[in-house]
């Protein structure tokens, strides 16, 4: 049995072009990519998927999500998160370790992989903790975690404050071939803050988190990457200062990579006026100048990756005073349309946008994925880039609905997701 994806516009990241193509898929792999109309008739045992008017993307790879299992299954499970992921066009998700218990040992990593296999929606890559209980004191067993299937290391949600420990973590991570993802925050500067420290926080009377809280730690990590010549990946970049620091480090040849999330190039701190807790995220939404700098960083390649930082929270944790609400918003089902907005604005070409959501995270994680070419695994998404719709809460597949984009008009929608040649998700209406 083979599958023929017919007359789509293929995003070819190797050539950096979008070209009209037909794809033939057999045994889970792409066996042929042909110009349209080359194939004249459908043979027997061929399933045809009509992709006319659609764009064929490599399956998206989100290197930063929170799936909440084990421990907080009321917010999200691996199965519900994976389902939301495939609906959003993702075929691979790397899930952060701040679960309960945290993923700081082999048993939790193996549990996550088992649950993922059972859910059987998309590829799940467990990110293990850098330090035991993410306390920043004792390193986890990197070698053992790698053997158990951990794909990367991070204490996301918490910084590794001790610089000497971070230095060792970078060295051991490189030795074990694990990517280290750093949550950059100086807790002494941000403690107690609930939004960006600036004109809006002063006006509406909320305590602020200064940009320096992120930037001092980004600078620290760049110094350590330079000292050790070991790579570091900076999570959720939110400030103009961080973009400048990374740009300069890259110019000097320091092995640093970086990601941002769609909310940091879509919203700014004015969104907090009105106290909508769905825009309470850590790091916080910054100023319009920061948003502009992030767009420039994406456009000139300083920021390599767009990840979601999908952070599901229950209504009980969000329908509270702004001060008391949890940090985080969901993102798996809105990342694609929000990123397409950058393409429409002219900030990124389509190929560049998709590169930041597929082949770039794949190469940073060291996995073989993210390219649609002959011989590659058939992980892909078929999207309608022109489809415009109002996001309805009831349409969200994630178990938690904490998105500030509910009720907003979005443009660009995933229609079908295929993993290893199998259709794992298809839009019904
Ligand atoms: O907004 C956030 N939510 N930032 C983090 O660092 C953690 C995350 C979560 O786990 O909810
Ligand atoms: Zn996170």
XYZ file of C-alpha atoms and ligand atoms in Angstrom:
441
model
C 0.000 0.000 0.000
C 1.387 3.405 -0.897
C 0.098 6.925 -0.401
C 0.093 9.606 -3.082
C -0.098 13.193 -1.808
C -1.235 15.025 -4.863
C -0.667 18.604 -6.094
C 0.514 20.274 -2.898
C 3.015 23.104 -2.411
C 5.980 21.459 -0.760
C 8.179 23.403 1.650
C 11.647 22.221 0.665
C 14.075 23.365 3.344
C 17.184 22.040 1.616
C 16.637 24.180 -1.446
C 14.844 26.896 0.534
C 11.906 26.950 -1.875
C 8.212 26.143 -1.999
C 7.481 24.009 -5.039
C 4.411 22.317 -6.456
C 4.927 18.599 -5.908
C 3.465 15.144 -5.633
C 4.764 12.831 -2.918
C 4.776 9.059 -2.906
C 5.004 7.414 0.480
C 5.765 3.768 1.110
C 6.605 1.901 4.295
C 6.553 5.103 6.322
C 9.057 6.951 4.116
C 8.944 9.391 1.228
C 10.081 7.386 -1.775
C 9.485 9.937 -4.545
C 9.011 13.669 -4.891
C 7.816 14.546 -8.382
C 6.616 17.632 -10.246
C 2.800 17.679 -10.432
C 1.096 15.792 -13.262
C 4.069 13.430 -13.712
C 1.989 10.557 -12.419
C -0.757 9.901 -14.916
C -2.847 7.265 -13.261
C -3.457 5.830 -9.873
C -2.251 2.285 -9.541
C -4.029 -0.237 -7.406
C -3.286 -0.177 -3.670
C -2.654 3.551 -3.763
C -4.361 5.891 -1.336
C -4.671 9.420 -2.718
C -4.653 12.531 -0.542
C -5.638 15.636 -2.471
C -3.352 18.499 -1.374
C -4.370 21.084 -3.967
C -4.421 24.546 -2.388
C -2.514 23.167 0.605
C 1.061 23.565 1.747
C 2.993 20.436 2.717
C 5.269 21.084 5.689
C 7.779 18.858 7.391
C 6.122 17.759 10.652
C 6.662 20.562 13.148
C 8.987 19.978 16.092
C 8.291 21.759 19.349
C 11.330 21.616 21.579
C 9.607 23.222 24.570
C 6.273 21.975 25.928
C 4.852 21.109 29.337
C 2.767 17.944 29.274
C 2.158 17.772 33.056
C 2.323 13.994 33.361
C 3.183 12.551 35.855
C 1.478 14.485 38.629
C -0.716 17.180 37.113
C -2.911 15.124 34.804
C -5.861 17.436 35.525
C -4.057 20.117 33.444
C -2.797 17.912 30.601
C -1.709 14.344 29.992
C 0.818 13.057 27.519
C -2.125 11.786 25.431
C -4.107 15.056 25.457
C -0.972 17.139 24.861
C 0.111 14.873 22.007
C -3.344 15.135 20.455
C -3.279 18.941 20.706
C 0.199 18.769 19.159
C -0.791 16.765 16.108
C -3.844 18.996 15.621
C -1.438 21.954 15.551
C 0.799 20.301 12.925
C 3.458 18.975 15.298
C 4.882 15.504 14.937
C 7.503 15.728 17.700
C 7.270 17.335 21.143
C 10.068 17.695 23.683
C 8.491 17.796 27.138
C 9.978 19.673 30.072
C 10.784 17.972 33.375
C 8.796 20.140 35.820
C 6.276 17.383 36.517
C 5.505 15.817 39.894
C 7.743 13.984 40.532
C 10.096 15.869 38.227
C 11.826 13.977 35.446
C 15.148 13.731 37.262
C 15.646 9.966 37.072
C 15.405 7.005 34.723
C 12.043 5.789 36.097
C 10.242 9.012 35.174
C 11.888 9.222 31.736
C 10.865 5.634 31.000
C 7.344 6.286 32.293
C 6.957 9.261 29.926
C 8.132 7.182 26.973
C 5.714 4.376 27.873
C 2.780 6.774 28.154
C 3.764 8.323 24.825
C 3.853 4.946 23.162
C 0.450 4.094 24.548
C -1.040 7.429 23.443
C 0.463 6.770 20.002
C -0.226 10.249 18.597
C 3.170 11.800 18.129
C 6.822 11.454 18.932
C 7.606 12.529 22.491
C 11.134 13.414 23.558
C 11.561 13.637 27.325
C 13.726 16.496 28.545
C 15.275 15.463 31.849
C 16.189 17.786 34.694
C 19.722 19.168 35.050
C 19.561 19.002 38.839
C 17.788 16.706 41.284
C 14.241 17.972 41.989
C 15.245 20.986 39.842
C 16.681 22.495 43.000
C 19.925 23.671 41.437
C 22.064 21.774 43.945
C 23.019 18.276 42.732
C 23.362 17.210 39.100
C 21.208 14.350 37.839
C 22.746 11.200 36.314
C 23.144 12.442 32.735
C 24.487 9.144 31.369
C 21.720 7.089 32.937
C 19.048 9.535 31.730
C 20.472 9.446 28.216
C 20.353 5.642 28.206
C 16.757 5.753 29.435
C 15.820 7.933 26.455
C 16.173 11.540 27.596
C 16.655 13.792 24.562
C 17.914 16.921 26.303
C 18.421 18.491 29.724
C 16.762 21.508 31.319
C 15.621 22.819 34.698
C 12.988 24.861 32.829
C 10.823 26.835 35.214
C 13.893 27.376 37.394
C 17.381 28.701 36.749
C 20.584 26.876 37.668
C 21.855 29.683 39.873
C 25.189 28.161 40.840
C 27.546 29.064 37.969
C 30.091 26.406 38.827
C 27.384 23.734 38.745
C 26.152 25.117 35.415
C 29.698 24.919 34.050
C 29.889 21.222 34.999
C 26.409 20.636 33.581
C 27.478 22.098 30.218
C 30.607 19.938 30.165
C 28.840 16.689 31.120
C 25.913 17.397 28.790
C 28.283 17.768 25.859
C 30.141 14.605 26.858
C 26.867 12.653 26.863
C 25.603 14.240 23.649
C 22.669 15.950 25.364
C 21.490 19.461 24.468
C 21.302 21.751 27.489
C 18.349 24.153 27.493
C 18.714 27.037 29.915
C 15.911 28.874 31.707
C 17.570 32.245 32.235
C 16.231 34.083 35.246
C 17.829 35.771 38.224
C 15.291 34.958 40.918
C 16.576 37.695 43.192
C 15.743 40.246 40.515
C 12.396 38.770 39.504
C 11.095 37.374 42.778
C 7.600 38.559 43.493
C 7.165 40.061 40.035
C 4.149 39.074 37.986
C 4.656 41.068 34.773
C 7.325 43.068 32.937
C 8.761 45.901 35.055
C 8.053 49.070 33.117
C 5.537 51.825 32.403
C 2.531 49.495 32.367
C 3.361 47.704 35.646
C 3.738 51.089 37.338
C 0.433 52.306 35.913
C -1.654 49.273 36.808
C 0.022 48.577 40.136
C 1.553 45.147 39.603
C 5.028 44.133 40.712
C 7.533 43.872 37.886
C 10.179 41.492 36.564
C 12.949 43.587 34.982
C 14.485 42.628 31.637
C 17.800 42.377 33.490
C 16.478 39.323 35.335
C 16.732 37.412 32.045
C 19.727 39.213 30.576
C 22.198 38.765 33.438
C 21.696 35.000 33.249
C 21.888 34.927 29.451
C 25.214 36.754 29.726
C 26.358 34.288 32.419
C 25.487 31.328 30.194
C 27.252 32.870 27.207
C 30.375 33.345 29.377
C 30.183 29.679 30.430
C 29.642 28.444 26.869
C 32.696 30.472 25.849
C 34.763 29.183 28.771
C 33.907 25.538 28.164
C 33.277 25.667 24.411
C 30.152 23.601 25.154
C 26.839 24.509 23.495
C 23.971 26.085 25.375
C 20.424 26.664 24.135
C 18.613 29.690 25.587
C 14.904 29.061 26.242
C 12.067 31.550 25.712
C 13.930 34.737 24.724
C 11.787 37.741 25.660
C 13.971 40.876 25.622
C 15.843 43.075 23.140
C 18.898 42.911 25.401
C 18.956 39.112 25.160
C 18.744 39.283 21.357
C 21.748 41.655 21.346
C 23.770 39.441 23.694
C 23.134 36.348 21.580
C 23.857 38.200 18.341
C 27.230 39.326 19.676
C 28.037 35.866 21.081
C 27.238 34.231 17.743
C 29.431 36.751 15.926
C 32.271 35.719 18.243
C 31.636 32.047 17.482
C 30.298 31.092 20.926
C 28.210 27.889 20.618
C 24.849 29.349 21.596
C 21.395 28.802 20.098
C 18.081 30.329 21.085
C 14.329 30.024 20.911
C 11.390 32.335 21.421
C 7.663 31.626 21.628
C 4.839 33.097 19.522
C 3.472 35.168 22.410
C 6.755 37.098 22.607
C 6.438 38.325 19.019
C 2.642 38.724 19.065
C 1.796 40.442 22.361
C 3.413 43.093 24.553
C 2.931 44.204 28.160
C -0.063 46.379 27.269
C -2.005 43.096 26.991
C -1.882 42.876 30.802
C -4.054 46.001 31.176
C -7.396 44.441 32.115
C -5.627 41.817 34.224
C -6.323 38.875 31.910
C -4.392 36.081 33.634
C -4.017 34.206 30.342
C -1.272 36.663 29.421
C 0.634 35.984 32.646
C 3.718 34.095 31.498
C 7.282 33.659 32.667
C 9.323 35.375 31.297
C 6.677 38.097 31.008
C 5.420 39.861 27.899
C 7.774 42.786 27.366
C 7.591 46.151 25.543
C 6.821 46.893 21.902
C 10.544 47.571 21.376
C 11.314 44.089 22.694
C 8.728 42.584 20.332
C 10.382 44.440 17.459
C 13.849 43.225 18.492
C 12.619 39.629 18.669
C 11.237 39.916 15.145
C 14.604 41.262 13.993
C 16.383 38.419 15.814
C 14.153 35.907 14.058
C 14.658 37.564 10.726
C 18.467 37.789 10.893
C 18.907 34.289 12.317
C 19.942 35.219 15.885
C 16.901 33.302 17.141
C 17.030 29.807 15.662
C 13.785 28.307 16.910
C 10.114 29.062 17.481
C 8.877 26.810 20.314
C 5.558 27.128 22.104
C 6.354 26.869 25.842
C 2.882 25.259 25.884
C 2.016 25.591 29.600
C -1.454 24.250 30.395
C -3.153 25.387 33.604
C -6.595 24.650 34.966
C -9.266 27.390 35.422
C -8.756 27.181 39.181
C -5.173 28.328 38.697
C -6.096 31.065 36.234
C -9.413 32.495 37.473
C -7.684 34.287 40.309
C -6.293 37.731 41.059
C -3.432 38.419 38.629
C -0.885 38.231 41.471
C -1.989 34.745 42.432
C -2.554 33.133 39.027
C -0.113 30.586 37.565
C 2.378 31.583 34.866
C 1.869 30.117 31.393
C -0.357 29.821 28.338
C -1.101 26.942 25.984
C 0.347 27.213 22.491
C 0.310 23.993 20.494
C -2.835 24.829 18.538
C -2.014 28.503 17.853
C 1.729 28.452 17.071
C 1.290 27.847 13.358
C -1.219 30.665 12.607
C 0.694 33.117 14.826
C 3.931 32.295 13.021
C 2.204 32.583 9.634
C 1.423 36.166 10.656
C 5.194 36.852 10.618
C 5.288 35.511 7.072
C 2.413 37.776 6.033
C 4.142 40.765 7.709
C 7.302 40.027 5.717
C 9.426 39.304 8.815
C 10.188 35.745 7.652
C 9.870 33.885 4.396
C 7.685 30.780 4.697
C 10.704 28.486 4.392
C 12.536 30.368 7.157
C 9.510 30.269 9.463
C 9.106 26.525 8.969
C 12.848 25.940 9.380
C 12.572 27.482 12.850
C 9.782 25.046 13.690
C 11.285 21.883 12.210
C 14.834 21.401 10.924
C 16.462 23.911 13.305
C 15.064 22.348 16.507
C 15.863 18.911 15.027
C 19.504 19.803 14.538
C 19.781 21.469 17.968
C 18.326 18.321 19.562
C 20.481 16.137 17.335
C 17.590 14.185 15.862
C 17.097 13.066 12.314
C 13.922 14.929 11.294
C 12.593 18.123 9.841
C 13.262 17.650 6.112
C 10.945 16.460 3.387
C 13.185 14.648 0.934
C 13.333 11.262 -0.737
C 14.271 8.642 1.823
C 13.135 10.733 4.812
C 10.526 9.550 7.263
C 7.068 10.700 6.198
C 6.390 13.083 9.101
C 4.428 15.967 7.641
C 1.525 18.379 7.933
C -0.860 19.653 5.276
C -1.938 23.206 6.003
C -4.329 25.703 4.522
C -2.398 28.971 4.905
C -5.354 31.150 3.893
C -8.033 29.692 6.157
C -9.349 32.364 8.532
C -11.293 31.503 11.662
C -12.176 32.668 15.143
C -10.568 30.432 17.775
C -13.330 28.813 19.818
C -12.607 27.450 23.272
C -14.583 24.305 22.502
C -12.348 23.589 19.513
C -9.220 23.405 21.699
C -8.052 19.822 22.172
C -5.610 20.552 24.968
C -7.118 19.677 28.349
C -6.539 23.243 29.552
C -7.937 26.212 27.684
C -5.692 28.993 29.018
C -5.125 30.870 25.791
C -5.481 34.643 25.332
C -6.199 33.938 21.643
C -9.650 32.444 22.279
C -12.145 34.683 20.486
C -9.428 36.123 18.225
C -9.261 35.741 14.455
C -6.425 33.507 13.297
C -5.286 32.764 9.769
C -3.665 29.514 8.685
C -4.773 26.096 9.868
C -3.444 22.588 9.906
C -5.678 20.119 8.070
C -3.843 16.800 8.311
C -0.867 15.364 10.177
C 1.053 12.279 9.132
C 3.678 10.456 11.178
C 5.739 7.677 9.659
C 3.349 7.534 6.706
C 0.272 7.126 8.923
C -2.435 9.798 9.110
C -2.595 10.476 12.860
C -4.932 13.432 12.666
C -7.321 14.897 10.110
C -9.624 17.880 10.468
C -13.231 16.801 10.159
C -14.932 20.131 9.573
O 5.055 30.601 31.874
C 5.672 29.617 32.251
N 5.048 28.457 32.550
N 7.006 29.694 32.389
C 7.734 28.724 32.955
O 8.923 28.896 33.064
C 7.077 27.500 33.451
C 5.794 27.271 32.777
C 4.929 26.243 33.463
O 5.427 25.151 33.756
O 3.739 26.519 33.684
Zn 8.683 26.292 29.820
